mmCIF file of C-alpha atoms in Angstrom:
data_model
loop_
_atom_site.group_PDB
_atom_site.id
_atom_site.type_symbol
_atom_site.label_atom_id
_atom_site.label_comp_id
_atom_site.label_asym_id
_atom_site.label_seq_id
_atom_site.Cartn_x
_atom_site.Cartn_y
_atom_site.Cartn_z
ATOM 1 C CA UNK A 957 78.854 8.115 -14.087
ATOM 2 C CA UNK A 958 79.646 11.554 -12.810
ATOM 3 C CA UNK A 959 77.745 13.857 -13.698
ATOM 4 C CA UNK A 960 78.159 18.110 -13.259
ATOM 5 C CA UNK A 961 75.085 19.923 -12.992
ATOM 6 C CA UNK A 962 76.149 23.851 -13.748
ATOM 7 C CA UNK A 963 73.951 26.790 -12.348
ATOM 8 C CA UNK A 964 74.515 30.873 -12.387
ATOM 9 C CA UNK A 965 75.854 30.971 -9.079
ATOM 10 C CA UNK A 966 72.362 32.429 -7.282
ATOM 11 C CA UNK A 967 71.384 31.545 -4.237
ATOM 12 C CA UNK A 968 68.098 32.846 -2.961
ATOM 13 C CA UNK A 969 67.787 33.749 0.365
ATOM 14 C CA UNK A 970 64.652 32.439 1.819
ATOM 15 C CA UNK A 971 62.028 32.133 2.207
ATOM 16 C CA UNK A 972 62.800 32.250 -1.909
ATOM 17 C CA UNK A 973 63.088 29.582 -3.911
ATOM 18 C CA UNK A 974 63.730 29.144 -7.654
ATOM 19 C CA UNK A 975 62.328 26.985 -9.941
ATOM 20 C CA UNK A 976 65.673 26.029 -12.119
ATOM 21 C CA UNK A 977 67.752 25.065 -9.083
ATOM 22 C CA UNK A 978 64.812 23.394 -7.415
ATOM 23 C CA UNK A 979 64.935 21.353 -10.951
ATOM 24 C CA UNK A 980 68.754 20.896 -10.670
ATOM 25 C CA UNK A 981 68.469 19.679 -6.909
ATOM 26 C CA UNK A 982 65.432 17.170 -8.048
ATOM 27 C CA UNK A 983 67.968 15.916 -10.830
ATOM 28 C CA UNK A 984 71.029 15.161 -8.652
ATOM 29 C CA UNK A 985 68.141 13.701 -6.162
ATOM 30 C CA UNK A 986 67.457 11.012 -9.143
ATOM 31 C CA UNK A 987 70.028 10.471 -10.647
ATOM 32 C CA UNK A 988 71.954 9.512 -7.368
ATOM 33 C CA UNK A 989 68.854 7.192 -6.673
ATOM 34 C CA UNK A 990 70.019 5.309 -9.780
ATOM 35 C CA UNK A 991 73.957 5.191 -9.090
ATOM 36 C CA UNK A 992 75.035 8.132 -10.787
ATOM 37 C CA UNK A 993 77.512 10.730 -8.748
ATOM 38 C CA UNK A 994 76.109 13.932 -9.278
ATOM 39 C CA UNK A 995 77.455 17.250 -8.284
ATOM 40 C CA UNK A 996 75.500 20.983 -8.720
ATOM 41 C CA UNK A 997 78.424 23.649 -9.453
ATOM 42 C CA UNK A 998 76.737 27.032 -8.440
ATOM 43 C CA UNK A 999 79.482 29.425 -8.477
ATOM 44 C CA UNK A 1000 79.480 33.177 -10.190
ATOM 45 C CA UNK A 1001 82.784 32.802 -11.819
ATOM 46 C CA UNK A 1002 82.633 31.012 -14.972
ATOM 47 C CA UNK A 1003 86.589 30.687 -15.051
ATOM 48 C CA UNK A 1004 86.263 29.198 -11.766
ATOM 49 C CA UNK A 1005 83.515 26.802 -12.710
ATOM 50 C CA UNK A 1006 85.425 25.551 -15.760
ATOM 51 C CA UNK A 1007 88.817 25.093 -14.159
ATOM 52 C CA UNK A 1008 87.050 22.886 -11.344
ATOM 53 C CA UNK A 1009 85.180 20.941 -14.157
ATOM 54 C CA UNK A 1010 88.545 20.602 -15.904
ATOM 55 C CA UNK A 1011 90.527 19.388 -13.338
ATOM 56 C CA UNK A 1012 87.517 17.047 -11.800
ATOM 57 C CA UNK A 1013 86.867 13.971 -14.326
ATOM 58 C CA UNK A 1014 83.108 14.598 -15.065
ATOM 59 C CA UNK A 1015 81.396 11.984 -17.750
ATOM 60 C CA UNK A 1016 79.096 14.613 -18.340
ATOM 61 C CA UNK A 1017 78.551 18.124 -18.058
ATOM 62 C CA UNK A 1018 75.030 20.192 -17.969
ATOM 63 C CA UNK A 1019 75.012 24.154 -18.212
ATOM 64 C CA UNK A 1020 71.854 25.964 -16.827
ATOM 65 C CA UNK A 1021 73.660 29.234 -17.201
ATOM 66 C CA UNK A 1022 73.349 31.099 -20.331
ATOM 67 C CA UNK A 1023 75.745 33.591 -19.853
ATOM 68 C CA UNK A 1024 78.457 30.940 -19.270
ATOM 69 C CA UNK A 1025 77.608 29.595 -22.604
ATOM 70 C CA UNK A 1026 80.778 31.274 -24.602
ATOM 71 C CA UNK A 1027 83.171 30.748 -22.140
ATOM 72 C CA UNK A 1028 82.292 26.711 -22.340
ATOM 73 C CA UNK A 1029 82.469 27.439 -25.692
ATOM 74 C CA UNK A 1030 86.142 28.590 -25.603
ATOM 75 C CA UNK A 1031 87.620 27.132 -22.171
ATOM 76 C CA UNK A 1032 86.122 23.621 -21.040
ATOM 77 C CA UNK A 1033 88.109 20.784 -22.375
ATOM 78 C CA UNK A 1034 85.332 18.517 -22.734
ATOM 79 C CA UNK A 1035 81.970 18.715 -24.313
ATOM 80 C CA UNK A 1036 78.831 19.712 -22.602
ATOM 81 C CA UNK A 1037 75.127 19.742 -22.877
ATOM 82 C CA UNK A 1038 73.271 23.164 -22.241
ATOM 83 C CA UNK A 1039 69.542 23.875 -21.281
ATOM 84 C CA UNK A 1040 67.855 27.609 -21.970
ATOM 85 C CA UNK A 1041 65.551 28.424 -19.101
ATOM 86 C CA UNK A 1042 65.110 31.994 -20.357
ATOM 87 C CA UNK A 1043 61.724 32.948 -20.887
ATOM 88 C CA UNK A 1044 61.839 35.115 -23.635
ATOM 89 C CA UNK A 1045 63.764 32.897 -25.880
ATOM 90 C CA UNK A 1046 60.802 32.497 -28.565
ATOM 91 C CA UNK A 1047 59.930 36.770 -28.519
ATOM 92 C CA UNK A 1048 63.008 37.590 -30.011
ATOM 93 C CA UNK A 1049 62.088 41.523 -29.143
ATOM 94 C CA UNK A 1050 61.658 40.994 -25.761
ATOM 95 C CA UNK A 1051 65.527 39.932 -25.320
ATOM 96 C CA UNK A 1052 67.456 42.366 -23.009
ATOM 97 C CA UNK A 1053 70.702 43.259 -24.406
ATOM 98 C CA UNK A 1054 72.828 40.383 -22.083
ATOM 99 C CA UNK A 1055 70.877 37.830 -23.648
ATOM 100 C CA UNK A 1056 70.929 39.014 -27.381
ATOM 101 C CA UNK A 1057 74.818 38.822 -26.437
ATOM 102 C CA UNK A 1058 74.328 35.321 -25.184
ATOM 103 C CA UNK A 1059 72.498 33.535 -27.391
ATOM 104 C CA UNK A 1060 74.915 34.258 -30.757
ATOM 105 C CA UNK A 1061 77.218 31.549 -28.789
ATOM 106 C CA UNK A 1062 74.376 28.799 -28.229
ATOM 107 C CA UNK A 1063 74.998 27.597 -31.980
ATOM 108 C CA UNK A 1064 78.490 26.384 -31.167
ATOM 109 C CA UNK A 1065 77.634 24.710 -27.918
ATOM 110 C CA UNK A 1066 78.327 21.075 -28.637
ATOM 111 C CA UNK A 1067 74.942 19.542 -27.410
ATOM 112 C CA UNK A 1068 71.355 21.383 -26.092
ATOM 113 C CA UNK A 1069 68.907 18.923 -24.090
ATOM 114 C CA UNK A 1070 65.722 21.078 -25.186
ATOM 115 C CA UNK A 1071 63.155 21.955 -22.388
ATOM 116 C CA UNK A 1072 60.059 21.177 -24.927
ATOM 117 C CA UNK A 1073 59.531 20.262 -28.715
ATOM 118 C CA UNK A 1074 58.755 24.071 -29.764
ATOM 119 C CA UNK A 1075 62.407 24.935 -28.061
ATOM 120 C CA UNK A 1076 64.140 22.093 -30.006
ATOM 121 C CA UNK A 1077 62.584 23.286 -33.393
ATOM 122 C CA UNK A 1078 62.959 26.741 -32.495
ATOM 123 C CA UNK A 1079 66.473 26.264 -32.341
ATOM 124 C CA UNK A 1080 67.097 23.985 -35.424
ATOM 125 C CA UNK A 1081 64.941 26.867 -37.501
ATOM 126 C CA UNK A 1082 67.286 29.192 -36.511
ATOM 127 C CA UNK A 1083 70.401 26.520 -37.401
ATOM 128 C CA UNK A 1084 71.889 24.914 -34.624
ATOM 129 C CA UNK A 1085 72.902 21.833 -36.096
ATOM 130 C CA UNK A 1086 74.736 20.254 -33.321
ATOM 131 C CA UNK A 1087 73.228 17.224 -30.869
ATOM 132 C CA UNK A 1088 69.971 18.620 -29.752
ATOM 133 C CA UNK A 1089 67.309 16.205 -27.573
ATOM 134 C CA UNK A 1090 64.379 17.065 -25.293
ATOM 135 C CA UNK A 1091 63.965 16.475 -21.700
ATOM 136 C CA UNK A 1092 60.753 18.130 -19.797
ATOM 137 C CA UNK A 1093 61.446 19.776 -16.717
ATOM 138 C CA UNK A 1094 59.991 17.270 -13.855
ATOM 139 C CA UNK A 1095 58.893 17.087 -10.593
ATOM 140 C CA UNK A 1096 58.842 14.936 -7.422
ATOM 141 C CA UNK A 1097 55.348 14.180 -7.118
ATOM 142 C CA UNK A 1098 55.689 12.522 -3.695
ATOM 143 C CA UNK A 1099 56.708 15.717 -2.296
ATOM 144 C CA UNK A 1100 53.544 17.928 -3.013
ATOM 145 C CA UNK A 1101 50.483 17.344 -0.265
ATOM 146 C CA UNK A 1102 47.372 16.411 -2.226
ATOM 147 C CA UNK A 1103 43.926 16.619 -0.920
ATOM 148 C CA UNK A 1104 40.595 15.254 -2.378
ATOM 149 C CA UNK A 1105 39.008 19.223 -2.510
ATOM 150 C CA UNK A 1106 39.750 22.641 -3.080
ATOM 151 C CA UNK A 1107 38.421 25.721 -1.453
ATOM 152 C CA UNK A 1108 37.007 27.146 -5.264
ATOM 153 C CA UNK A 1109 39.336 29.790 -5.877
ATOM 154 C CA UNK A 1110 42.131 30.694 -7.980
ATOM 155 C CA UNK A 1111 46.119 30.997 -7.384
ATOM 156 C CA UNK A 1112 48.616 33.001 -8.767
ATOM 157 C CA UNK A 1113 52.145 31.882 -8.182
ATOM 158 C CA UNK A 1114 55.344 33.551 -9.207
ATOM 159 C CA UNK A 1115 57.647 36.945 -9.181
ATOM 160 C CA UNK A 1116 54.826 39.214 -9.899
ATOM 161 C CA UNK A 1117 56.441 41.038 -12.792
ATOM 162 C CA UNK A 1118 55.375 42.770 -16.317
ATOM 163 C CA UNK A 1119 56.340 39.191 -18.258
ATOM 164 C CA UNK A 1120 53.596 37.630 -16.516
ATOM 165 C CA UNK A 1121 50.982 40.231 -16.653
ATOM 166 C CA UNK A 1122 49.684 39.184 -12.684
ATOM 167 C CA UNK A 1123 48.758 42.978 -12.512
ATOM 168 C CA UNK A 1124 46.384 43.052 -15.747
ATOM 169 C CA UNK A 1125 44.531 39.712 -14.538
ATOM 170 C CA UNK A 1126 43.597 41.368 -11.416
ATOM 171 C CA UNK A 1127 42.637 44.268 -12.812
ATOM 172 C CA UNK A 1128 39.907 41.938 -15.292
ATOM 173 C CA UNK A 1129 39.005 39.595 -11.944
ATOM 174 C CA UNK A 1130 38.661 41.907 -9.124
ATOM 175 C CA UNK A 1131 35.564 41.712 -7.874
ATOM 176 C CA UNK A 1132 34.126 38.635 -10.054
ATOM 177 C CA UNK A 1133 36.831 35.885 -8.864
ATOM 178 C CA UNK A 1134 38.563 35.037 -5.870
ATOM 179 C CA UNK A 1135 42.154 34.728 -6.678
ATOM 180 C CA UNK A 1136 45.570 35.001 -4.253
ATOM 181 C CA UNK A 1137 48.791 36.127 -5.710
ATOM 182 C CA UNK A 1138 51.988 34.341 -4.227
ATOM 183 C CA UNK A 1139 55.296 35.770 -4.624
ATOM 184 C CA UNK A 1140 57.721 38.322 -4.746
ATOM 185 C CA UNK A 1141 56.381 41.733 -5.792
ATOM 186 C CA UNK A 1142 58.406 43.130 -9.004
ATOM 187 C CA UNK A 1143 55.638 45.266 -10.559
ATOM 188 C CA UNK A 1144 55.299 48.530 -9.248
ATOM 189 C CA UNK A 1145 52.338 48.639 -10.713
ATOM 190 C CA UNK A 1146 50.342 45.577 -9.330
ATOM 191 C CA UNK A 1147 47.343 46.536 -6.864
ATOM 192 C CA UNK A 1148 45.545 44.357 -4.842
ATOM 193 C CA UNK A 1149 41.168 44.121 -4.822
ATOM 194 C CA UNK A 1150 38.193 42.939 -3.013
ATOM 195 C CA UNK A 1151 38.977 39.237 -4.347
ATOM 196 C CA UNK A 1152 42.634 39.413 -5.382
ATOM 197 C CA UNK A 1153 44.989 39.711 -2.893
ATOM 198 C CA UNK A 1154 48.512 39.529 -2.425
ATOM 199 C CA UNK A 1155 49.316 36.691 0.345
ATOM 200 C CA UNK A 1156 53.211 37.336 0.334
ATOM 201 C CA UNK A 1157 56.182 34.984 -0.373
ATOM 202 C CA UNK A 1158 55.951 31.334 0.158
ATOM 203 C CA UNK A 1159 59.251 29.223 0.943
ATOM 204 C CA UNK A 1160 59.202 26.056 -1.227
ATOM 205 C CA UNK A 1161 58.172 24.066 1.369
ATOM 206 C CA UNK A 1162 54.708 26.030 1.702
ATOM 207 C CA UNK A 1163 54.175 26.004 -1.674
ATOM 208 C CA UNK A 1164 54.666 22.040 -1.574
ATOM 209 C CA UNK A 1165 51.958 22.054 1.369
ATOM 210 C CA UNK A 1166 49.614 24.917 0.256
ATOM 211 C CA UNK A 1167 48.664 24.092 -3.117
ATOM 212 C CA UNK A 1168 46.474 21.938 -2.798
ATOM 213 C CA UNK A 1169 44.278 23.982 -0.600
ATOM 214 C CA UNK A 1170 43.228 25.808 -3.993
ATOM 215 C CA UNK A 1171 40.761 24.781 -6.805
ATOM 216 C CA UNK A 1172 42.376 26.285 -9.766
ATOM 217 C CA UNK A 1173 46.405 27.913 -11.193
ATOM 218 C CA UNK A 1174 46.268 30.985 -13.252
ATOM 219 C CA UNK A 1175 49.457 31.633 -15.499
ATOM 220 C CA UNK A 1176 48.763 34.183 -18.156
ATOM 221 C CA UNK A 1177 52.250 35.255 -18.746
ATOM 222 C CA UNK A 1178 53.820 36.665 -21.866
ATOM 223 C CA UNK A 1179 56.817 34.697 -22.164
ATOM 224 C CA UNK A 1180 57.801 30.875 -20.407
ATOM 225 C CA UNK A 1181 59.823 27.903 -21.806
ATOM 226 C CA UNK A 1182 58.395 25.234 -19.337
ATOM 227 C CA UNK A 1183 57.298 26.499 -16.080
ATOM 228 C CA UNK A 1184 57.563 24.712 -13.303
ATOM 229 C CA UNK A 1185 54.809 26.324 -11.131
ATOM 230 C CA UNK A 1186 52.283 24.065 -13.742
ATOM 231 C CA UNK A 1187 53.412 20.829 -12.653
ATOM 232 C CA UNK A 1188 53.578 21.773 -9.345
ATOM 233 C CA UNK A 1189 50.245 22.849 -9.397
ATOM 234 C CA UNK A 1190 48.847 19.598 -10.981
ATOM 235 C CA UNK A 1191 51.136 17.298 -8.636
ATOM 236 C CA UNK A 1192 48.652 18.930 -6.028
ATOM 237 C CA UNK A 1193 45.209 17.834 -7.887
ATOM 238 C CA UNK A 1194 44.487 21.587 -9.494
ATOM 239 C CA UNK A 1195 43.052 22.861 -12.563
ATOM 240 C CA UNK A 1196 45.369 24.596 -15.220
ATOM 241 C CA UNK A 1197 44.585 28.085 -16.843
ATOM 242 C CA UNK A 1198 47.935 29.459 -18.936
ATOM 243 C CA UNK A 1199 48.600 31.236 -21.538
ATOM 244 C CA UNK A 1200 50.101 29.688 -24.990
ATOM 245 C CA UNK A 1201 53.136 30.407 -23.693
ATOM 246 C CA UNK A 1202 53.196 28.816 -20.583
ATOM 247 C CA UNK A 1203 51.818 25.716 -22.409
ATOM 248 C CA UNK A 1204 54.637 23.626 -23.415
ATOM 249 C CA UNK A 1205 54.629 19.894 -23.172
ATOM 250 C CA UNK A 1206 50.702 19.861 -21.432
ATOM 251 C CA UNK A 1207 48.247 17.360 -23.869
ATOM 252 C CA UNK A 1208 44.343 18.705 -24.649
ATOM 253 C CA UNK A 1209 43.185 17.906 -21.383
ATOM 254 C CA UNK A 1210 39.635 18.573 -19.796
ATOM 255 C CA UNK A 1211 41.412 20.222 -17.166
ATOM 256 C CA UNK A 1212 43.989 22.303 -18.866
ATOM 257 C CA UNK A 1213 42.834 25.789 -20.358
ATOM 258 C CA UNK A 1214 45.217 27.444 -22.866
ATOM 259 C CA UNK A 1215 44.228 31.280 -23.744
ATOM 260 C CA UNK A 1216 46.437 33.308 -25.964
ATOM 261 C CA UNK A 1217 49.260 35.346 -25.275
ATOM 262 C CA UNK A 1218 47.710 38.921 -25.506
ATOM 263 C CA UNK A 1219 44.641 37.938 -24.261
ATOM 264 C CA UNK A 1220 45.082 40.178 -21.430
ATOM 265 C CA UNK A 1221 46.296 43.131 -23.285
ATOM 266 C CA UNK A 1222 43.598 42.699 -25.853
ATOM 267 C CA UNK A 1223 40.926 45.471 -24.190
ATOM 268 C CA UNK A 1224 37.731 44.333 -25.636
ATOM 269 C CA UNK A 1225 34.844 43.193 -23.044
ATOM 270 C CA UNK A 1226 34.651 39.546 -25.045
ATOM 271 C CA UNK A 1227 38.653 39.359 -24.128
ATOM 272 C CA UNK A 1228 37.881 40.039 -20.278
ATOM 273 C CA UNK A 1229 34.884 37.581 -20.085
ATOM 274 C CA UNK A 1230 36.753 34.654 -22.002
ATOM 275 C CA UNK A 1231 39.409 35.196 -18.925
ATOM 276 C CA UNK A 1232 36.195 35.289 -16.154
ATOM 277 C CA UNK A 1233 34.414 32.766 -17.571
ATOM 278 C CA UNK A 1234 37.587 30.174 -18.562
ATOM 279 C CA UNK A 1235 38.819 30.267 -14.458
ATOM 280 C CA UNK A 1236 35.721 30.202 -13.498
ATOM 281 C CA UNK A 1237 34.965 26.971 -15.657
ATOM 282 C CA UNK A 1238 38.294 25.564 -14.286
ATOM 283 C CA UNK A 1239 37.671 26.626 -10.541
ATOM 284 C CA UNK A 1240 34.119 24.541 -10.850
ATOM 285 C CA UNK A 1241 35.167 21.205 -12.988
ATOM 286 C CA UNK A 1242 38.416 20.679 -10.264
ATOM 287 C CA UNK A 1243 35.846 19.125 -7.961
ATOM 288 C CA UNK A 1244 35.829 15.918 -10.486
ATOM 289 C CA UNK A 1245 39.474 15.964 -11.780
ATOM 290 C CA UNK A 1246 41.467 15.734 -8.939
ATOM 291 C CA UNK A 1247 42.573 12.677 -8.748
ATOM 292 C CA UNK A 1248 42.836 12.180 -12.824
ATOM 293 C CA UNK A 1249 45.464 15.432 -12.752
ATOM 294 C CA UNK A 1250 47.167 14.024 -10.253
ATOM 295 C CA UNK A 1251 47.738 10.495 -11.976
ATOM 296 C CA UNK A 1252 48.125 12.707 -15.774
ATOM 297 C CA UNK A 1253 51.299 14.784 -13.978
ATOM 298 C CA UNK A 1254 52.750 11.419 -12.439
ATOM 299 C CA UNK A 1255 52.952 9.803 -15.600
ATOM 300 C CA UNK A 1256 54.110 12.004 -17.849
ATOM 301 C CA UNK A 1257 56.621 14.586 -15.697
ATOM 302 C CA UNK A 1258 57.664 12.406 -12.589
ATOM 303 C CA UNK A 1259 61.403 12.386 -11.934
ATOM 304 C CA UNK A 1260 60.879 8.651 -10.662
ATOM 305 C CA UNK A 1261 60.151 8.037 -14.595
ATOM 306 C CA UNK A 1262 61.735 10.883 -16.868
ATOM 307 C CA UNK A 1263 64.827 10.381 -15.219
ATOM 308 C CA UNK A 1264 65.531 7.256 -17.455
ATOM 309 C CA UNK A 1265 65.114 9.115 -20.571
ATOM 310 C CA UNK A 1266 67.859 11.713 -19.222
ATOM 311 C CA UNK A 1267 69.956 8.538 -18.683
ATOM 312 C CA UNK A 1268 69.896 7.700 -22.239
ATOM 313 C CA UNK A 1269 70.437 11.638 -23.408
ATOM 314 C CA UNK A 1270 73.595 11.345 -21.373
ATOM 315 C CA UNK A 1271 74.562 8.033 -23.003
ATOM 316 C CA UNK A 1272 73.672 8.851 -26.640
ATOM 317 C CA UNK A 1273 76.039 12.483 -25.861
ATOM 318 C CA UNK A 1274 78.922 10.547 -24.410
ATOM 319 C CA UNK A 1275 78.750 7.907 -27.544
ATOM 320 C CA UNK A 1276 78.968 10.310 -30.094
ATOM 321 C CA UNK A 1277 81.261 12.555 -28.512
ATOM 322 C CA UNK A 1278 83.975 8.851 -27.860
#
């Protein structure tokens, strides 16, 4: 089959990476491994985009893009599967005004492959009533280093922004935990401590290799669909702590920690020490689940295996659509 694979038209200059078109790249990776054609469209224009796709033959087409969403809608002469990779989408009063706009057109997109469970039903609640499936996001396993031990401290990777609340968990932490915060700086009002410190920007590659120097990922953020950063983390044998937001598609795990959402904002000394004492449980258990995270993320988000049940998403689409 060929296959389109339909981004925003970013392209991060390094060392910056991004998690959806690292997904995107993984996808065209597999599916080419089992005789598909795939091609990633990553152009700004939607006209553009859409009058390539038209005039190109594509068995199936996959939107990434929100905003592109109504022009699909209206222009592409075939139907199309889209994916929502907006974190917000469950806190409806979080939504900035381009995706309010947005999201009014996502009920007359023809099919939406679902990034968890909550998403799908999220979406059918509100009444979407077209073909909806789920796919996880996934990740190449083979491709993160993994070492038997970590060096007992924490990590903290990701645009270090107000959504995911990096500068309230080193406010709580300084002093008590050692934790390094990886990424681009967004948040005017993140400082560094004794024990948390900001180590920069990592290129993928470094993130790939890194990782599994640490013991323990922190991701207390407000608002996720299905972060990648998780199961990168895990690919490289460390311990989970996220919020309930950041939690979709992990199982009740001895090595997974899920805190809620305000839990952060919430100012009371029991709300700080749950945070303290929950990565510090994490940072000390990782010694003896290393290898068992490792083996948990291979089986249930490598590409080498989900890939097959994006095969038959693209087959039941194309059926129902002949």
């Amino acid at each position: 089959m060929k296959i389109a694979l339909v981004a925003w038209g970013y392209i991060p200059k390094p060392p910056l990476s991004h998690s959806v078109l690292t997904v995107i790249n993984e996808y065209k990776n597999f599916l080419e491994k089992i005789g598909h054609q795939a091609d990633i469209i990553n152009e700004k224009d939607v006209n553009e985009v859409i009058e390539y796709i038209n005039n190109n033959n594509y068995d199936f087409v996959h939107l990434h893009a929100y905003s592109f969403v109504s022009e699909f809608n209206r222009n592409l002469k075939q139907k199309y599967c889209f994916t929502c990779h907006d974190g917000y989408l469950f806190k409806t009063d979080k939504w900035n005004e381009e995706f309010r706009e947005a999201y009014q057109h996502y009920f007359n997109a023809p099919g939406i492959i679902a990034l968890s469970h909550l998403t799908k039903d999220f979406l059918l609640k509100a009444g979407y009533s077209g073909y909806i499936s789920v796919q996880v996001n996934g990740i190449d396993t083979q491709k993160v280093s993994f070492q038997d031990k970590g060096n007992n401290k924490a990590i903290c990777l990701g645009w270090i922004q107000p959504r995911k609340q990096q500068k309230l968990l080193a406010k709580i932490i300084d002093g008590k935990i050692g934790i390094d915060f990886v990424g681009p700086l967004d948040d005017p009002d993140f400082v560094e401590g004794t024990t948390t410190k900001h180590l920069g920007v990592w290129s993928l590659e470094q993130v790939y290799s890194r990782l599994t120097d640490y013991s323990c990922l922190v991701l207390i953020s407000e608002g996720e669909v299905a972060p990648l950063v998780v199961l990168e983390a895990m690919a490289a044998g460390l311990c989970i702590v996220v919020s309930e937001s950041a939690s979709a598609n992990l199982h009740h795990k001895e090595f997974i920690k899920i805190l809620p959402d305000n839990i952060l904002t919430d100012t009371t000394p029991e709300a700080k020490q749950i945070v303290t004492d929950t990565i510090s449980e994490m940072i000390e258990k990782n010694q003896y689940y290393r290898q068992e995270i490792l083996e948990y993320v291979r089986e249930n988000f490598d590409f080498s295996r989900i890939i097959y049940n994006y095969n038959d998403i693209m087959h039941d689409f194309i059926n129902l659509h002949s």
